[in-house]
CSV table of C-alpha atoms in Angstrom, one decimal:
chain,number,residue,atom,x,y,z
A,130,MET,CA,-14.8,3.3,-1.4
A,131,TYR,CA,-15.6,3.4,2.3
A,132,SER,CA,-18.3,5.8,3.3
A,133,MET,CA,-17.3,8.4,5.9
A,134,TYR,CA,-18.7,8.1,9.4
A,135,SER,CA,-20.0,11.2,11.2
A,136,ARG,CA,-18.0,12.5,14.2
A,137,ARG,CA,-20.6,11.1,16.6
A,138,ILE,CA,-20.5,7.7,15.0
A,139,VAL,CA,-16.7,7.7,14.9
A,140,ARG,CA,-16.5,8.4,18.6
A,141,GLY,CA,-18.9,5.5,19.3
A,142,PHE,CA,-16.9,3.3,17.0
A,143,ALA,CA,-13.7,4.1,18.8
A,144,GLY,CA,-15.3,3.0,22.1
A,145,ALA,CA,-16.5,-0.2,20.5
A,146,VAL,CA,-13.0,-0.9,19.2
A,147,ALA,CA,-11.5,-0.4,22.7
A,148,GLY,CA,-14.2,-2.8,24.1
A,149,LEU,CA,-13.6,-5.4,21.4
A,150,MET,CA,-9.8,-5.4,21.8
A,151,LEU,CA,-10.2,-5.5,25.6
A,152,THR,CA,-12.5,-8.5,25.6
A,153,ALA,CA,-10.4,-10.2,22.9
A,154,SER,CA,-7.0,-9.2,24.3
A,155,GLY,CA,-5.4,-12.6,24.1
A,156,PRO,CA,-5.6,-16.0,22.5
A,157,THR,CA,-8.7,-18.0,23.4
A,158,HIS,CA,-6.9,-21.3,23.3
A,159,ALA,CA,-3.3,-22.5,22.9
A,160,ASP,CA,-3.4,-24.4,19.7
A,161,CYS,CA,-0.9,-22.2,17.9
A,162,GLY,CA,1.8,-21.1,20.3
A,163,GLU,CA,4.0,-18.0,19.8
A,164,VAL,CA,4.3,-16.2,16.5
A,165,SER,CA,6.3,-13.0,15.8
A,166,ILE,CA,5.3,-10.6,13.1
A,167,THR,CA,6.7,-7.3,11.8
A,168,GLU,CA,5.1,-4.0,12.4
A,169,MET,CA,6.6,-1.8,9.7
A,170,ASN,CA,6.9,1.9,10.2
A,171,TRP,CA,4.2,3.0,7.8
A,172,ALA,CA,0.4,3.0,8.0
A,173,SER,CA,-0.7,0.3,5.6
A,174,SER,CA,1.6,-2.3,7.0
A,175,GLN,CA,0.5,-1.5,10.6
A,176,ILE,CA,-3.1,-2.1,9.6
A,177,ILE,CA,-2.2,-5.4,7.9
A,178,THR,CA,-0.3,-6.4,11.0
A,179,GLU,CA,-3.2,-5.6,13.3
A,180,VAL,CA,-5.7,-7.5,11.1
A,181,ALA,CA,-3.4,-10.5,11.0
A,182,LYS,CA,-2.7,-10.3,14.7
A,183,PHE,CA,-6.4,-10.3,15.5
A,184,LEU,CA,-7.2,-13.2,13.2
A,185,MET,CA,-4.3,-15.3,14.5
A,186,GLU,CA,-5.0,-14.6,18.2
A,187,GLN,CA,-8.8,-15.0,18.1
A,188,GLY,CA,-9.2,-17.5,15.3
A,189,TYR,CA,-6.1,-19.7,15.8
A,190,GLY,CA,-5.1,-19.3,19.4
A,191,CYS,CA,-1.7,-17.7,18.7
A,192,ALA,CA,0.3,-15.6,21.1
A,193,ILE,CA,1.5,-12.7,18.9
A,194,GLU,CA,4.6,-10.6,19.3
A,195,LYS,CA,4.7,-7.5,17.2
A,196,VAL,CA,8.3,-6.6,16.1
A,197,PRO,CA,8.8,-2.9,15.2
A,198,SER,CA,10.7,-3.0,11.9
A,199,ALA,CA,11.4,-1.6,8.4
A,200,THR,CA,12.2,-3.1,5.1
A,201,THR,CA,16.0,-3.4,5.3
A,202,THR,CA,16.1,-4.2,9.0
A,203,SER,CA,13.5,-7.0,8.7
A,204,VAL,CA,15.4,-8.6,5.8
A,205,ALA,CA,18.7,-8.3,7.7
A,206,SER,CA,17.1,-9.9,10.8
A,207,LEU,CA,15.8,-12.8,8.7
A,208,ALA,CA,19.3,-13.3,7.3
A,209,GLU,CA,21.2,-13.0,10.6
A,210,ASN,CA,18.8,-14.3,13.2
A,211,ASN,CA,16.1,-16.2,11.2
A,212,GLU,CA,13.4,-14.0,12.8
A,213,PRO,CA,10.7,-12.7,13.0
A,214,ASP,CA,8.5,-15.6,11.9
A,215,ILE,CA,6.4,-13.4,9.5
A,216,VAL,CA,7.4,-10.3,7.6
A,217,THR,CA,4.4,-8.6,5.9
A,218,GLU,CA,4.3,-5.7,3.4
A,219,LEU,CA,7.8,-6.4,2.2
A,220,TRP,CA,8.4,-4.3,-0.9
A,221,LEU,CA,10.5,-6.6,-3.1
A,222,ASN,CA,12.0,-3.7,-5.1
A,223,SER,CA,13.5,-2.3,-1.9
A,224,THR,CA,15.3,-5.5,-0.7
A,225,GLY,CA,18.2,-5.7,-3.0
A,226,ASP,CA,19.9,-9.1,-3.4
A,227,VAL,CA,19.6,-10.0,0.3
A,228,TYR,CA,16.0,-11.3,0.1
A,229,ALA,CA,16.7,-13.1,-3.3
A,230,LYS,CA,19.5,-15.0,-1.6
A,231,LEU,CA,17.4,-16.0,1.4
A,232,GLU,CA,14.7,-17.3,-1.0
A,233,ALA,CA,17.3,-19.2,-3.1
A,234,ASP,CA,18.8,-20.8,0.0
A,235,GLY,CA,15.3,-22.0,1.1
A,236,LYS,CA,15.4,-19.9,4.3
A,237,VAL,CA,12.2,-18.1,3.7
A,238,SER,CA,8.8,-18.9,2.1
A,239,ARG,CA,7.0,-16.5,-0.1
A,240,LEU,CA,3.4,-16.7,1.2
A,241,ALA,CA,1.3,-14.0,-0.5
A,242,GLU,CA,1.2,-10.8,-2.5
A,243,VAL,CA,-0.3,-8.9,0.4
A,244,ILE,CA,-1.1,-5.9,-1.8
A,245,ALA,CA,-2.8,-6.9,-5.1
A,246,PRO,CA,-1.8,-6.6,-7.8
A,247,GLY,CA,1.1,-4.8,-6.1
A,248,GLY,CA,2.1,-1.3,-5.2
A,249,VAL,CA,1.1,1.1,-8.0
A,250,GLU,CA,3.1,4.0,-9.3
A,251,GLY,CA,2.4,6.3,-12.2
A,252,TRP,CA,1.4,9.6,-13.7
A,253,TRP,CA,-2.1,10.8,-12.9
A,254,VAL,CA,-4.7,13.4,-13.7
A,255,PRO,CA,-7.9,14.0,-11.6
A,256,GLN,CA,-10.8,12.0,-12.9
A,257,TYR,CA,-12.9,15.2,-13.4
A,258,LEU,CA,-10.3,16.2,-16.1
A,259,SER,CA,-10.3,12.9,-17.9
A,260,ASP,CA,-14.2,12.7,-17.7
A,261,ALA,CA,-14.3,16.1,-19.5
A,262,HIS,CA,-11.4,15.3,-21.8
A,263,PRO,CA,-11.0,11.6,-22.4
A,264,GLU,CA,-7.8,12.1,-24.4
A,265,LEU,CA,-6.0,13.0,-21.1
A,266,ALA,CA,-6.0,9.3,-20.2
A,267,THR,CA,-2.9,8.8,-22.5
A,268,ILE,CA,0.4,10.6,-22.4
A,269,GLU,CA,0.0,11.5,-26.1
A,270,GLY,CA,-3.3,13.3,-25.2
A,271,VAL,CA,-1.7,15.0,-22.2
A,272,MET,CA,1.3,16.2,-24.2
A,273,ALA,CA,-1.0,17.5,-27.0
A,274,ASN,CA,-3.0,19.6,-24.5
A,275,PRO,CA,-0.7,21.0,-21.8
A,276,ASP,CA,-3.1,23.8,-21.0
A,277,LEU,CA,-5.8,21.3,-20.0
A,278,VAL,CA,-3.6,19.9,-17.2
A,279,GLY,CA,-2.1,23.2,-16.1
A,280,GLY,CA,1.1,23.0,-18.1
A,281,ARG,CA,3.0,21.5,-15.1
A,282,PHE,CA,4.3,18.1,-14.2
A,283,ASN,CA,4.3,17.6,-10.4
A,284,ASN,CA,7.5,15.6,-9.7
A,285,CYS,CA,8.8,13.7,-6.7
A,286,PRO,CA,11.2,15.3,-4.2
A,287,ASP,CA,14.9,15.0,-4.6
A,288,GLY,CA,16.3,11.8,-3.1
A,289,TRP,CA,13.3,9.7,-3.9
A,290,GLY,CA,13.7,6.7,-6.3
A,291,CYS,CA,10.7,7.9,-8.3
A,292,ARG,CA,12.4,11.2,-9.0
A,293,ILE,CA,15.1,9.4,-11.0
A,294,VAL,CA,12.6,7.4,-13.0
A,295,ASN,CA,10.5,10.5,-13.6
A,296,ASP,CA,13.4,12.6,-14.7
A,297,ASN,CA,14.4,9.9,-17.2
A,298,LEU,CA,10.9,9.6,-18.5
A,299,VAL,CA,10.6,13.4,-18.9
A,300,LYS,CA,13.7,13.3,-21.1
A,301,ALA,CA,12.6,10.3,-23.1
A,302,LEU,CA,9.2,11.8,-23.8
A,303,GLY,CA,10.4,15.3,-24.4
A,304,LEU,CA,7.9,16.6,-21.9
A,305,GLU,CA,9.5,20.1,-21.5
A,306,GLY,CA,9.8,20.5,-25.2
A,307,ALA,CA,6.0,19.9,-25.4
A,308,GLY,CA,5.4,23.0,-23.2
A,309,PHE,CA,5.5,21.6,-19.6
A,310,GLU,CA,7.2,23.0,-16.6
A,311,VAL,CA,8.6,20.3,-14.4
A,312,PHE,CA,7.9,21.3,-10.8
A,313,ASN,CA,10.1,19.3,-8.3
A,314,HIS,CA,8.3,19.2,-5.0
A,315,GLY,CA,10.3,19.7,-1.8
A,316,SER,CA,8.5,17.0,0.2
A,317,GLY,CA,5.9,14.4,0.0
A,318,GLU,CA,3.6,16.6,1.9
A,319,THR,CA,3.6,19.4,-0.7
A,320,LEU,CA,3.0,16.8,-3.4
A,321,GLN,CA,0.0,15.5,-1.5
A,322,THR,CA,-1.3,19.0,-0.8
A,323,SER,CA,-1.1,20.0,-4.5
A,324,ILE,CA,-3.6,17.2,-5.3
A,325,ALA,CA,-5.9,18.2,-2.5
A,326,ALA,CA,-5.8,21.8,-3.5
A,327,ALA,CA,-6.5,21.0,-7.1
A,328,TYR,CA,-9.5,18.8,-6.1
A,329,GLU,CA,-10.9,21.4,-3.8
A,330,ASN,CA,-11.0,24.0,-6.6
A,331,GLN,CA,-11.6,21.5,-9.5
A,332,GLU,CA,-8.4,22.8,-11.1
A,333,PRO,CA,-5.9,21.1,-13.5
A,334,TRP,CA,-3.3,18.8,-12.1
A,335,PHE,CA,-0.8,16.4,-13.6
A,336,GLY,CA,2.0,14.4,-11.9
A,337,TYR,CA,3.3,11.4,-10.1
A,338,TYR,CA,1.8,9.5,-7.3
A,339,TRP,CA,1.7,6.0,-5.8
A,340,GLY,CA,-0.5,3.6,-3.8
A,341,PRO,CA,-1.7,2.4,-1.6
A,342,THR,CA,-2.1,5.8,-0.1
A,343,SER,CA,-4.8,7.9,1.5
A,344,VAL,CA,-4.5,10.3,-1.4
A,345,LEU,CA,-5.6,7.7,-3.9
A,346,GLY,CA,-8.3,6.6,-1.5
A,347,LYS,CA,-9.7,10.1,-1.1
A,348,TYR,CA,-9.5,11.4,-4.7
A,349,ASN,CA,-10.6,9.8,-7.9
A,350,MET,CA,-7.6,9.9,-10.1
A,351,THR,CA,-7.0,8.6,-13.7
A,352,LYS,CA,-3.7,6.8,-14.3
A,353,VAL,CA,-2.3,8.2,-17.5
A,354,ALA,CA,-1.1,5.4,-19.9
A,355,ILE,CA,2.5,6.2,-20.6
A,356,GLY,CA,3.1,3.2,-22.8
A,357,ASP,CA,3.8,-0.5,-22.6
A,358,ILE,CA,5.7,-1.9,-19.6
A,359,ASP,CA,9.2,-2.8,-20.5
A,360,THR,CA,11.0,-4.0,-17.4
A,361,MET,CA,14.4,-3.6,-18.9
A,362,VAL,CA,13.7,0.0,-19.8
A,363,HIS,CA,12.2,0.7,-16.4
A,364,SER,CA,15.2,-0.8,-14.7
A,365,ALA,CA,17.5,1.3,-16.7
A,366,ASN,CA,15.5,4.4,-15.9
A,367,GLN,CA,16.3,3.9,-12.2
A,368,ASN,CA,19.8,4.9,-13.0
A,369,LYS,CA,20.2,8.7,-12.7
A,370,ASP,CA,23.2,8.5,-15.2
A,371,ASN,CA,21.2,6.6,-17.8
A,372,PRO,CA,22.7,7.9,-21.1
A,373,SER,CA,19.7,6.8,-23.2
A,374,PRO,CA,16.4,7.0,-21.2
A,375,GLY,CA,13.5,5.1,-22.7
A,376,VAL,CA,9.7,5.0,-22.3
A,377,SER,CA,8.1,2.4,-20.1
A,378,ASP,CA,5.1,2.6,-17.9
A,379,PHE,CA,5.6,1.7,-14.2
A,380,PRO,CA,5.2,-2.0,-13.5
A,381,PRO,CA,3.3,-3.0,-10.3
A,382,ALA,CA,5.7,-3.4,-7.4
A,383,PRO,CA,5.5,-6.8,-5.7
A,384,VAL,CA,4.5,-6.4,-2.1
A,385,LEU,CA,4.8,-9.7,-0.2
A,386,THR,CA,4.1,-11.5,3.0
A,387,VAL,CA,7.0,-13.9,3.7
A,388,SER,CA,7.8,-16.3,6.6
A,389,THR,CA,10.7,-18.3,7.8
A,390,ALA,CA,10.9,-21.8,6.4
A,391,GLU,CA,10.4,-23.1,10.0
A,392,LEU,CA,7.1,-21.2,10.4
A,393,ALA,CA,5.8,-22.6,7.1
A,394,ALA,CA,6.8,-26.2,8.1
A,395,GLN,CA,5.8,-26.1,11.8
A,396,LYS,CA,2.6,-24.0,11.6
A,397,PRO,CA,0.9,-24.9,8.3
A,398,ASP,CA,-2.4,-23.4,9.4
A,399,ILE,CA,-0.8,-20.0,10.0
A,400,ALA,CA,1.1,-20.2,6.8
A,401,GLU,CA,-2.1,-21.0,4.9
A,402,LEU,CA,-3.9,-18.1,6.6
A,403,MET,CA,-1.1,-15.6,5.8
A,404,SER,CA,-1.0,-16.9,2.2
A,405,LYS,CA,-4.6,-15.7,1.8
A,406,ILE,CA,-4.4,-12.3,3.5
A,407,SER,CA,-4.3,-9.9,0.5
A,408,PHE,CA,-5.7,-6.4,0.2
A,409,ASP,CA,-6.7,-5.0,-3.2
A,410,VAL,CA,-4.6,-1.8,-3.6
A,411,ASP,CA,-7.7,0.4,-4.0
A,412,LEU,CA,-9.4,-1.1,-0.9
A,413,MET,CA,-6.2,-0.4,1.1
A,414,SER,CA,-6.1,3.2,-0.2
A,415,ALA,CA,-9.7,3.7,0.8
A,416,LEU,CA,-9.0,2.3,4.3
A,417,LEU,CA,-6.0,4.6,4.7
A,418,ALA,CA,-8.2,7.5,3.7
A,419,TRP,CA,-10.8,6.5,6.3
A,420,GLN,CA,-8.0,6.3,8.9
A,421,GLU,CA,-6.6,9.7,8.1
A,422,ASP,CA,-10.0,11.4,7.9
A,423,ASN,CA,-11.1,10.0,11.3
A,424,LYS,CA,-7.7,10.3,13.0
A,425,ALA,CA,-7.9,6.6,13.8
A,426,SER,CA,-5.2,4.3,15.1
A,427,ALA,CA,-4.0,1.2,13.1
A,428,GLU,CA,-5.9,-0.9,15.6
A,429,GLU,CA,-9.1,1.1,15.0
A,430,ALA,CA,-8.7,0.9,11.3
A,431,ALA,CA,-8.1,-2.9,11.5
A,432,VAL,CA,-11.3,-3.4,13.5
A,433,TYR,CA,-13.2,-1.1,11.1
A,434,PHE,CA,-12.0,-3.3,8.2
A,435,LEU,CA,-13.0,-6.5,10.1
A,436,THR,CA,-16.4,-5.2,11.0
A,437,THR,CA,-17.3,-3.9,7.5
A,438,GLN,CA,-15.5,-6.3,5.2
A,439,SER,CA,-16.5,-9.7,6.6
A,440,ASP,CA,-17.1,-11.1,3.1
A,441,THR,CA,-13.4,-10.5,2.4
A,442,TRP,CA,-11.6,-11.7,5.5
A,443,SER,CA,-14.0,-14.7,6.1
A,444,GLN,CA,-12.5,-16.2,2.9
A,445,TRP,CA,-9.0,-16.0,4.5
A,446,VAL,CA,-9.6,-18.1,7.6
A,447,ASN,CA,-10.4,-21.8,8.0
A,448,ASP,CA,-13.8,-23.1,9.1
A,449,ALA,CA,-12.8,-23.5,12.8
A,450,ALA,CA,-11.4,-20.0,13.0
A,451,ARG,CA,-14.4,-18.6,11.2
A,452,GLU,CA,-16.7,-20.1,13.8
A,453,LYS,CA,-14.7,-18.6,16.7
A,454,LEU,CA,-14.5,-15.2,15.1
A,455,ALA,CA,-18.2,-15.1,14.4
A,456,SER,CA,-18.9,-14.7,18.1
A,457,LEU,CA,-16.6,-11.7,18.3
A,458,ILE,CA,-17.3,-9.8,15.1
A,459,LYS,CA,-20.9,-9.0,14.6
C-alpha cells in the first residue's frame, strides 16, 4: 500500500510534478520518432499511458501522441485504420470477435498483460470480518452465517455485465433461500459508498466488487472463495436467460497492451519496453486510491509512481534509457 501524504506535502509534490513535466516536456533525442498511444476514458488506463509516455519520451526519444479512446473505438480504429500504434489497458473480455480476428490475421501484436494477473472480480467481505470469523473466506461459511455479514448481498446495478453473472450465481447457490436479501444498487457510486460506510463503522458487508479500483486500494477486503473456476460455466452465466446457472468463481480478466504489427517490427525497442510495463493489480488499486485521496491528475499519479517505485519501472527500460532517466527521476 502507498502511504498517504499530508496536504502540505501533496501541494509541494504537485509543484514538483509540474516542474518535472515542464523540464521534461519533450523527447531529449530523436532516436524513436513518432508513436501514438491510446488514452482510455478511465483512471487506471490514463495513469498507465502517462507512465509509458514519460518513459518513451525521456528514455527513448519518442514524440508521443495521446489518442483519446475507449475499448470498442480503439479496436475499431485498429481494424479500419491500423492505428493507433499502441493500445493499452485493453480488456479482452470486452472486445468481442473483432480483436481476435485482428490477432489471427497478424495485424496486431499482443505485447503484455498490463494488469497482472488481470482484472479481478469477485464477492468480498471486509478483512476485519474474515479476521474475526475465518469461515467467511468461503461461500459455504458466508451462507452458513448470514447474520455475520449483515444478511445482504450487495449486487451490481442493472445493465452491468456483472449483474447478470451475479444473478445467475445467486440462483445457482440458493443465496436467497439461505436467508440473504439481494440488494441491487442503483449505481456504481452507491455500491462504492456502501463499502466505505461499512468500513467507517466497522459493520458487516458482503457483495460484489472489482479491481483495479481505488476502493480495493483503500479498504482491505477478503475475496470470498465461491468455488473452482470453470470457464464454460462462467461464460454461460453471462447469459441472462441461462436456464441452468452453475457455480464458478470469477476468472481473472485479461488486460492487455497491444500494438500494430508495424510498430512491433519497426520499433523493436519500444515493443520490448511496452512488453515489460505491467502493474500488479493491487499496486494499481493502491495508486488509484492515492490519486483519489489527493485529488491528483493522471500525470501527477504517474510521476508519483515513477518517483516512489523506481525498483519496478527500472526493470522495464533498457540500459541506455535507464541512464537517461536517472538524471530526471531522483
